[in-house]
Coordinates of N, CA, C and O in Angstrom, one line a residue:
M281 N 7.4 7.1 -11.9 CA 6.8 5.8 -11.4 C 5.4 5.6 -12.1 O 4.6 6.5 -12.2
R282 N 5.2 4.4 -12.6 CA 4.0 4.2 -13.3 C 2.8 3.9 -12.3 O 3.1 3.6 -11.2
H283 N 1.6 4.0 -12.8 CA 0.5 3.8 -12.0 C 0.2 2.3 -11.8 O 0.5 1.5 -12.7
H284 N -0.3 2.0 -10.6 CA -0.6 0.6 -10.3 C -2.1 0.5 -10.0 O -2.7 1.4 -9.6
T285 N -2.6 -0.7 -10.2 CA -4.0 -0.9 -9.8 C -4.2 -0.8 -8.3 O -3.2 -1.0 -7.5
E286 N -5.4 -0.6 -7.9 CA -5.7 -0.6 -6.4 C -5.3 -1.9 -5.8 O -4.8 -2.0 -4.7
T287 N -5.6 -3.0 -6.5 CA -5.3 -4.3 -6.0 C -3.8 -4.5 -5.8 O -3.4 -5.0 -4.8
E288 N -3.0 -4.1 -6.8 CA -1.6 -4.2 -6.7 C -1.1 -3.4 -5.5 O -0.2 -3.9 -4.7
E289 N -1.6 -2.2 -5.4 CA -1.2 -1.4 -4.2 C -1.5 -2.0 -2.9 O -0.7 -1.9 -2.0
N290 N -2.7 -2.6 -2.8 CA -3.1 -3.2 -1.6 C -2.2 -4.4 -1.2 O -1.9 -4.7 0.0
Y291 N -1.8 -5.2 -2.2 CA -0.8 -6.3 -2.0 C 0.5 -5.7 -1.5 O 1.0 -6.3 -0.5
L292 N 1.0 -4.7 -2.1 CA 2.3 -4.2 -1.7 C 2.2 -3.6 -0.3 O 3.1 -3.8 0.6
K293 N 1.1 -2.9 0.0 CA 0.9 -2.4 1.4 C 0.8 -3.5 2.4 O 1.4 -3.4 3.5
C294 N 0.1 -4.6 2.1 CA 0.0 -5.7 3.0 C 1.4 -6.4 3.2 O 1.7 -6.7 4.4
I295 N 2.1 -6.6 2.2 CA 3.5 -7.2 2.4 C 4.3 -6.3 3.2 O 5.0 -6.7 4.1
L296 N 4.3 -4.9 3.0 CA 5.0 -4.0 3.8 C 4.6 -4.1 5.3 O 5.4 -4.1 6.2
R297 N 3.3 -4.2 5.5 CA 2.8 -4.2 6.9 C 3.4 -5.4 7.7 O 3.9 -5.3 8.8
F298 N 3.4 -6.6 7.0 CA 3.9 -7.8 7.7 C 5.4 -7.8 7.8 O 6.0 -8.3 8.8
T299 N 6.1 -7.2 6.8 CA 7.5 -7.0 6.9 C 7.9 -6.2 8.0 O 8.9 -6.5 8.8
L300 N 7.2 -5.1 8.2 CA 7.5 -4.2 9.4 C 7.2 -4.8 10.7 O 7.8 -4.4 11.7
M301 N 6.4 -5.8 10.7 CA 6.1 -6.6 11.9 C 7.1 -7.7 12.1 O 7.0 -8.5 13.1
G302 N 8.0 -7.9 11.2 CA 9.1 -8.8 11.4 C 9.0 -10.1 10.6 O 9.8 -11.0 10.7
E303 N 7.9 -10.2 9.8 CA 7.7 -11.5 9.0 C 8.4 -11.3 7.7 O 7.9 -10.5 6.8
T304 N 9.5 -12.0 7.5 CA 10.3 -11.9 6.2 C 10.8 -13.3 5.9 O 11.6 -13.8 6.7
P305 N 10.5 -13.9 4.8 CA 9.5 -13.4 3.8 C 8.1 -13.6 4.4 O 7.9 -14.3 5.3
V306 N 7.1 -12.9 3.7 CA 5.7 -13.0 4.1 C 5.1 -14.1 3.4 O 5.2 -14.3 2.2
S307 N 4.4 -15.0 4.1 CA 3.8 -16.2 3.5 C 2.5 -15.8 2.7 O 1.8 -14.8 3.0
T308 N 2.2 -16.6 1.7 CA 1.0 -16.3 0.9 C -0.2 -16.5 1.8 O -1.2 -15.8 1.6
N309 N -0.2 -17.4 2.7 CA -1.3 -17.6 3.6 C -1.6 -16.4 4.5 O -2.7 -16.1 4.8
T310 N -0.5 -15.8 5.0 CA -0.6 -14.6 5.8 C -1.4 -13.5 4.9 O -2.3 -12.8 5.4
I311 N -0.9 -13.3 3.7 CA -1.5 -12.3 2.8 C -3.0 -12.7 2.5 O -3.9 -11.8 2.6
A312 N -3.2 -13.9 2.2 CA -4.6 -14.4 2.0 C -5.5 -14.2 3.1 O -6.7 -13.6 3.0
N313 N -5.1 -14.5 4.3 CA -5.9 -14.3 5.5 C -6.2 -12.8 5.8 O -7.3 -12.4 6.1
Y314 N -5.1 -12.0 5.6 CA -5.3 -10.5 5.8 C -6.3 -9.9 4.8 O -7.1 -9.1 5.1
L315 N -6.1 -10.3 3.5 CA -6.9 -9.7 2.5 C -8.3 -10.4 2.3 O -9.1 -9.9 1.6
G316 N -8.4 -11.5 2.9 CA -9.7 -12.3 2.8 C -9.9 -12.9 1.5 O -11.1 -12.9 1.0
I317 N -8.9 -13.4 0.9 CA -9.0 -14.1 -0.4 C -8.2 -15.4 -0.4 O -7.6 -15.7 0.6
S318 N -8.4 -16.2 -1.4 CA -7.8 -17.5 -1.4 C -6.3 -17.5 -1.6 O -5.7 -16.6 -2.3
P319 N -5.5 -18.4 -1.0 CA -4.1 -18.5 -1.2 C -3.7 -18.6 -2.7 O -2.7 -18.1 -3.2
A320 N -4.5 -19.3 -3.5 CA -4.3 -19.5 -4.9 C -4.3 -18.1 -5.6 O -3.5 -17.8 -6.5
S321 N -5.3 -17.3 -5.3 CA -5.4 -15.9 -5.8 C -4.2 -15.1 -5.5 O -3.6 -14.3 -6.3
V322 N -3.7 -15.2 -4.2 CA -2.5 -14.5 -3.8 C -1.3 -15.0 -4.6 O -0.6 -14.1 -5.1
T323 N -1.1 -16.2 -4.8 CA 0.0 -16.7 -5.5 C 0.0 -16.2 -7.0 O 1.0 -15.8 -7.5
D324 N -1.2 -16.2 -7.6 CA -1.3 -15.6 -8.9 C -0.8 -14.1 -9.0 O -0.1 -13.7 -9.9
M325 N -1.3 -13.3 -8.0 CA -0.9 -11.9 -8.0 C 0.5 -11.7 -7.7 O 1.2 -10.9 -8.3
I326 N 1.1 -12.5 -6.8 CA 2.5 -12.4 -6.4 C 3.3 -12.8 -7.6 O 4.4 -12.1 -7.9
K327 N 3.0 -13.8 -8.4 CA 3.7 -14.1 -9.6 C 3.7 -12.9 -10.6 O 4.7 -12.6 -11.2
K328 N 2.5 -12.3 -10.7 CA 2.4 -11.1 -11.6 C 3.3 -10.0 -11.1 O 4.0 -9.4 -11.9
L329 N 3.3 -9.7 -9.8 CA 4.1 -8.6 -9.3 C 5.6 -9.0 -9.3 O 6.4 -8.0 -9.5
S330 N 6.0 -10.2 -9.3 CA 7.4 -10.6 -9.4 C 7.9 -10.6 -10.8 O 9.2 -10.6 -11.0
T331 N 7.1 -10.5 -11.8 CA 7.5 -10.5 -13.2 C 7.3 -9.1 -13.8 O 7.7 -8.9 -14.9
K332 N 6.7 -8.2 -13.1 CA 6.5 -6.8 -13.6 C 7.9 -6.1 -13.8 O 8.7 -6.3 -12.9
K333 N 8.0 -5.4 -14.8 CA 9.2 -4.6 -15.0 C 8.9 -3.1 -14.8 O 8.2 -2.5 -15.5
E334 N 9.5 -2.6 -13.7 CA 9.1 -1.2 -13.3 C 10.1 -0.1 -13.6 O 9.7 1.0 -13.7
P335 N 11.3 -0.3 -13.4 CA 12.3 -1.0 -14.1 C 12.7 -2.4 -13.5 O 13.4 -3.1 -14.1
S336 N 12.2 -2.7 -12.3 CA 12.5 -4.0 -11.7 C 11.2 -4.6 -11.2 O 10.3 -3.8 -11.0
P337 N 11.2 -5.9 -10.9 CA 10.0 -6.5 -10.3 C 9.7 -5.8 -9.0 O 10.6 -5.2 -8.3
L338 N 8.4 -5.9 -8.5 CA 8.0 -5.3 -7.3 C 8.2 -6.1 -6.1 O 8.3 -5.6 -5.0
V339 N 8.3 -7.5 -6.3 CA 8.5 -8.4 -5.2 C 9.4 -9.5 -5.6 O 9.6 -9.8 -6.8
N340 N 10.0 -10.1 -4.6 CA 10.8 -11.3 -4.8 C 9.9 -12.5 -4.2 O 9.5 -12.4 -3.1
Y341 N 9.7 -13.5 -5.0 CA 8.9 -14.6 -4.6 C 9.6 -15.9 -4.7 O 10.2 -16.2 -5.8
T342 N 9.6 -16.7 -3.7 CA 10.1 -18.0 -3.7 C 9.0 -19.0 -3.3 O 8.5 -18.9 -2.1
R343 N 8.7 -19.9 -4.1 CA 7.7 -20.9 -3.9 C 7.9 -21.6 -2.6 O 9.0 -22.0 -2.3
Y344 N 6.9 -21.8 -1.8 CA 6.9 -22.4 -0.5 C 7.6 -21.6 0.6 O 7.7 -22.1 1.8
E345 N 8.2 -20.5 0.3 CA 8.9 -19.7 1.3 C 8.1 -18.4 1.6 O 7.9 -18.0 2.7
G346 N 7.8 -17.7 0.5 CA 7.0 -16.5 0.6 C 7.5 -15.4 -0.2 O 8.2 -15.6 -1.2
V347 N 7.2 -14.2 0.1 CA 7.4 -13.0 -0.7 C 8.0 -11.8 0.1 O 7.7 -11.7 1.3
S348 N 8.9 -11.1 -0.5 CA 9.4 -9.9 0.1 C 9.4 -8.8 -1.0 O 9.3 -9.0 -2.2
L349 N 9.4 -7.5 -0.5 CA 9.4 -6.4 -1.4 C 10.8 -6.1 -2.0 O 11.8 -6.2 -1.3
T350 N 10.9 -5.8 -3.3 CA 12.1 -5.3 -3.8 C 12.2 -3.8 -3.4 O 11.3 -3.3 -2.8
E351 N 13.3 -3.2 -3.7 CA 13.5 -1.8 -3.4 C 12.4 -1.0 -4.1 O 11.8 0.0 -3.5
T352 N 12.1 -1.3 -5.3 CA 11.0 -0.6 -6.1 C 9.7 -0.8 -5.4 O 8.9 0.1 -5.2
G353 N 9.4 -2.1 -5.0 CA 8.1 -2.4 -4.4 C 8.0 -1.7 -3.0 O 6.9 -1.2 -2.7
K354 N 9.1 -1.6 -2.3 CA 9.1 -1.0 -1.0 C 8.8 0.5 -1.1 O 8.1 1.1 -0.4
K355 N 9.4 1.1 -2.1 CA 9.2 2.6 -2.4 C 7.8 2.9 -2.7 O 7.2 3.8 -2.1
I356 N 7.1 2.0 -3.5 CA 5.7 2.2 -3.8 C 4.8 2.0 -2.6 O 3.9 2.8 -2.3
A357 N 5.1 0.9 -1.8 CA 4.3 0.6 -0.6 C 4.4 1.8 0.4 O 3.4 2.1 1.0
L358 N 5.6 2.3 0.6 CA 5.8 3.4 1.5 C 5.1 4.6 1.1 O 4.5 5.4 1.9
S359 N 5.0 4.9 -0.2 CA 4.3 6.0 -0.8 C 2.8 5.9 -0.5 O 2.1 6.8 -0.1
I360 N 2.3 4.7 -0.7 CA 0.8 4.4 -0.4 C 0.5 4.6 1.1 O -0.4 5.3 1.5
L361 N 1.4 4.1 1.9 CA 1.2 4.3 3.4 C 1.3 5.7 3.8 O 0.5 6.2 4.6
R362 N 2.2 6.5 3.2 CA 2.3 7.9 3.4 C 1.0 8.6 3.1 O 0.5 9.5 3.8
K363 N 0.5 8.3 1.9 CA -0.8 8.9 1.4 C -1.9 8.6 2.4 O -2.7 9.5 2.8
H364 N -2.0 7.3 2.8 CA -3.0 6.9 3.8 C -2.9 7.8 5.0 O -3.9 8.3 5.5
R365 N -1.7 7.9 5.6 CA -1.6 8.7 6.8 C -1.9 10.1 6.7 O -2.5 10.8 7.5
L366 N -1.5 10.7 5.5 CA -1.8 12.1 5.3 C -3.3 12.3 5.2 O -3.9 13.3 5.8
W367 N -4.0 11.4 4.6 CA -5.5 11.5 4.5 C -6.1 11.3 5.9 O -7.1 12.0 6.2
E368 N -5.6 10.4 6.7 CA -6.1 10.3 8.0 C -6.0 11.6 8.8 O -6.9 12.0 9.5
V369 N -4.8 12.2 8.8 CA -4.6 13.4 9.5 C -5.5 14.5 9.0 O -6.1 15.2 9.8
F370 N -5.6 14.6 7.7 CA -6.5 15.6 7.1 C -8.0 15.4 7.6 O -8.7 16.4 8.0
L371 N -8.4 14.2 7.5 CA -9.8 13.9 7.9 C -10.1 14.2 9.4 O -11.2 14.7 9.7
V372 N -9.1 13.9 10.2 CA -9.3 14.1 11.7 C -9.1 15.6 12.0 O -10.0 16.2 12.6
N373 N -8.1 16.2 11.5 CA -7.7 17.6 11.9 C -8.5 18.6 11.2 O -8.8 19.7 11.8
K374 N -8.9 18.4 10.0 CA -9.6 19.4 9.2 C -11.1 19.2 8.9 O -11.8 20.1 8.8
L375 N -11.5 17.9 8.9 CA -12.9 17.6 8.7 C -13.6 17.0 9.9 O -14.7 16.6 9.8
N376 N -12.9 17.0 11.0 CA -13.4 16.6 12.3 C -14.0 15.1 12.3 O -14.9 14.9 13.1
F377 N -13.4 14.3 11.5 CA -13.7 12.8 11.7 C -13.1 12.4 13.0 O -12.1 12.9 13.4
S378 N -13.7 11.3 13.5 CA -13.0 10.7 14.7 C -12.0 9.7 14.2 O -12.2 9.2 13.1
W379 N -11.0 9.4 15.0 CA -10.0 8.4 14.6 C -10.6 7.1 14.3 O -10.1 6.3 13.5
D380 N -11.7 6.8 15.0 CA -12.4 5.5 14.8 C -13.0 5.4 13.4 O -13.2 4.2 12.9
N381 N -13.2 6.5 12.7 CA -13.9 6.4 11.4 C -13.1 6.8 10.2 O -13.6 6.8 9.1
V382 N -11.8 7.0 10.4 CA -11.1 7.5 9.2 C -10.4 6.5 8.4 O -10.1 6.7 7.2
H383 N -10.2 5.3 8.9 CA -9.4 4.3 8.2 C -10.0 3.9 6.9 O -9.4 3.9 5.9
D384 N -11.3 3.6 6.9 CA -12.0 3.1 5.7 C -12.0 4.2 4.6 O -11.8 3.9 3.4
V385 N -12.2 5.4 5.0 CA -12.1 6.5 4.0 C -10.7 6.7 3.5 O -10.5 6.9 2.3
A386 N -9.7 6.7 4.4 CA -8.3 6.8 3.9 C -7.9 5.7 3.0 O -7.1 5.9 2.1
E387 N -8.5 4.5 3.2 CA -8.2 3.4 2.4 C -8.6 3.7 0.9 O -7.9 3.3 0.0
Q388 N -9.7 4.4 0.8 CA -10.1 4.7 -0.6 C -9.3 5.9 -1.2 O -8.9 5.8 -2.3
L389 N -9.0 6.9 -0.3 CA -8.3 8.0 -0.8 C -6.8 7.8 -1.1 O -6.2 8.5 -1.9
E390 N -6.2 6.8 -0.5 CA -4.8 6.5 -0.6 C -4.4 6.1 -2.1 O -3.3 6.1 -2.5
H391 N -5.4 5.7 -2.9 CA -5.1 5.2 -4.2 C -5.2 6.4 -5.3 O -5.0 6.1 -6.4
I392 N -5.4 7.6 -4.8 CA -5.4 8.7 -5.7 C -4.0 8.9 -6.3 O -3.0 8.8 -5.6
Q393 N -3.9 9.0 -7.6 CA -2.6 9.0 -8.3 C -2.0 10.4 -8.4 O -0.8 10.5 -8.7
S394 N -2.7 11.5 -8.2 CA -2.2 12.8 -8.4 C -1.1 13.2 -7.4 O -1.4 13.4 -6.2
Q395 N 0.2 13.2 -7.8 CA 1.3 13.6 -6.9 C 1.1 15.0 -6.5 O 1.5 15.4 -5.4
E396 N 0.6 15.9 -7.4 CA 0.4 17.3 -7.1 C -0.6 17.4 -5.9 O -0.3 18.2 -5.0
L397 N -1.7 16.7 -6.0 CA -2.6 16.7 -4.9 C -2.0 16.3 -3.6 O -2.2 17.0 -2.5
I398 N -1.2 15.2 -3.6 CA -0.6 14.7 -2.3 C 0.4 15.7 -1.8 O 0.5 16.0 -0.6
S399 N 1.2 16.3 -2.7 CA 2.1 17.4 -2.3 C 1.4 18.6 -1.7 O 1.9 19.1 -0.6
R400 N 0.3 19.0 -2.3 CA -0.4 20.1 -1.7 C -1.1 19.8 -0.4 O -1.2 20.6 0.5
L401 N -1.6 18.5 -0.3 CA -2.1 18.1 1.0 C -1.1 18.1 2.1 O -1.3 18.6 3.2
D402 N 0.1 17.6 1.8 CA 1.2 17.6 2.7 C 1.5 19.0 3.2 O 1.7 19.3 4.4
E403 N 1.6 19.9 2.2 CA 1.9 21.3 2.5 C 0.8 21.9 3.4 O 1.0 22.6 4.4
F404 N -0.5 21.7 3.0 CA -1.6 22.2 3.7 C -1.6 21.7 5.2 O -2.0 22.5 6.1
L405 N -1.1 20.5 5.4 CA -1.0 20.0 6.8 C 0.3 20.4 7.5 O 0.6 19.8 8.6
D406 N 1.0 21.3 6.9 CA 2.3 21.8 7.5 C 3.3 20.7 7.6 O 4.1 20.7 8.6
Y407 N 3.3 19.8 6.6 CA 4.3 18.7 6.5 C 4.3 17.9 7.8 O 5.3 17.4 8.3

């Protein structure tokens, strides 16, 4: 799997979040409101993600309807979410952060690309 920018990963994670909450497809306005950016910027990024070849696009986009994750996009988004949760558990259980303070730090750490580090972190936390 190729590396993605932090911005691309945040879009995929956002789309996954609202998909899991039952919004399918996810509207560009929903994404814009959640990420705090303009709907036009969201549309530009969604078009980019829908034309990327990973071997397949990361999202399906239909103008005026919204966006959904492809299988490839979903796999990437779930991986990001998994890393986020691993970092949260590590920060709380091993570094004594409070649950109230871990989200922002985990947001930064979830974008680390080293699969070896994530595998070792998972092992360290007893899976």
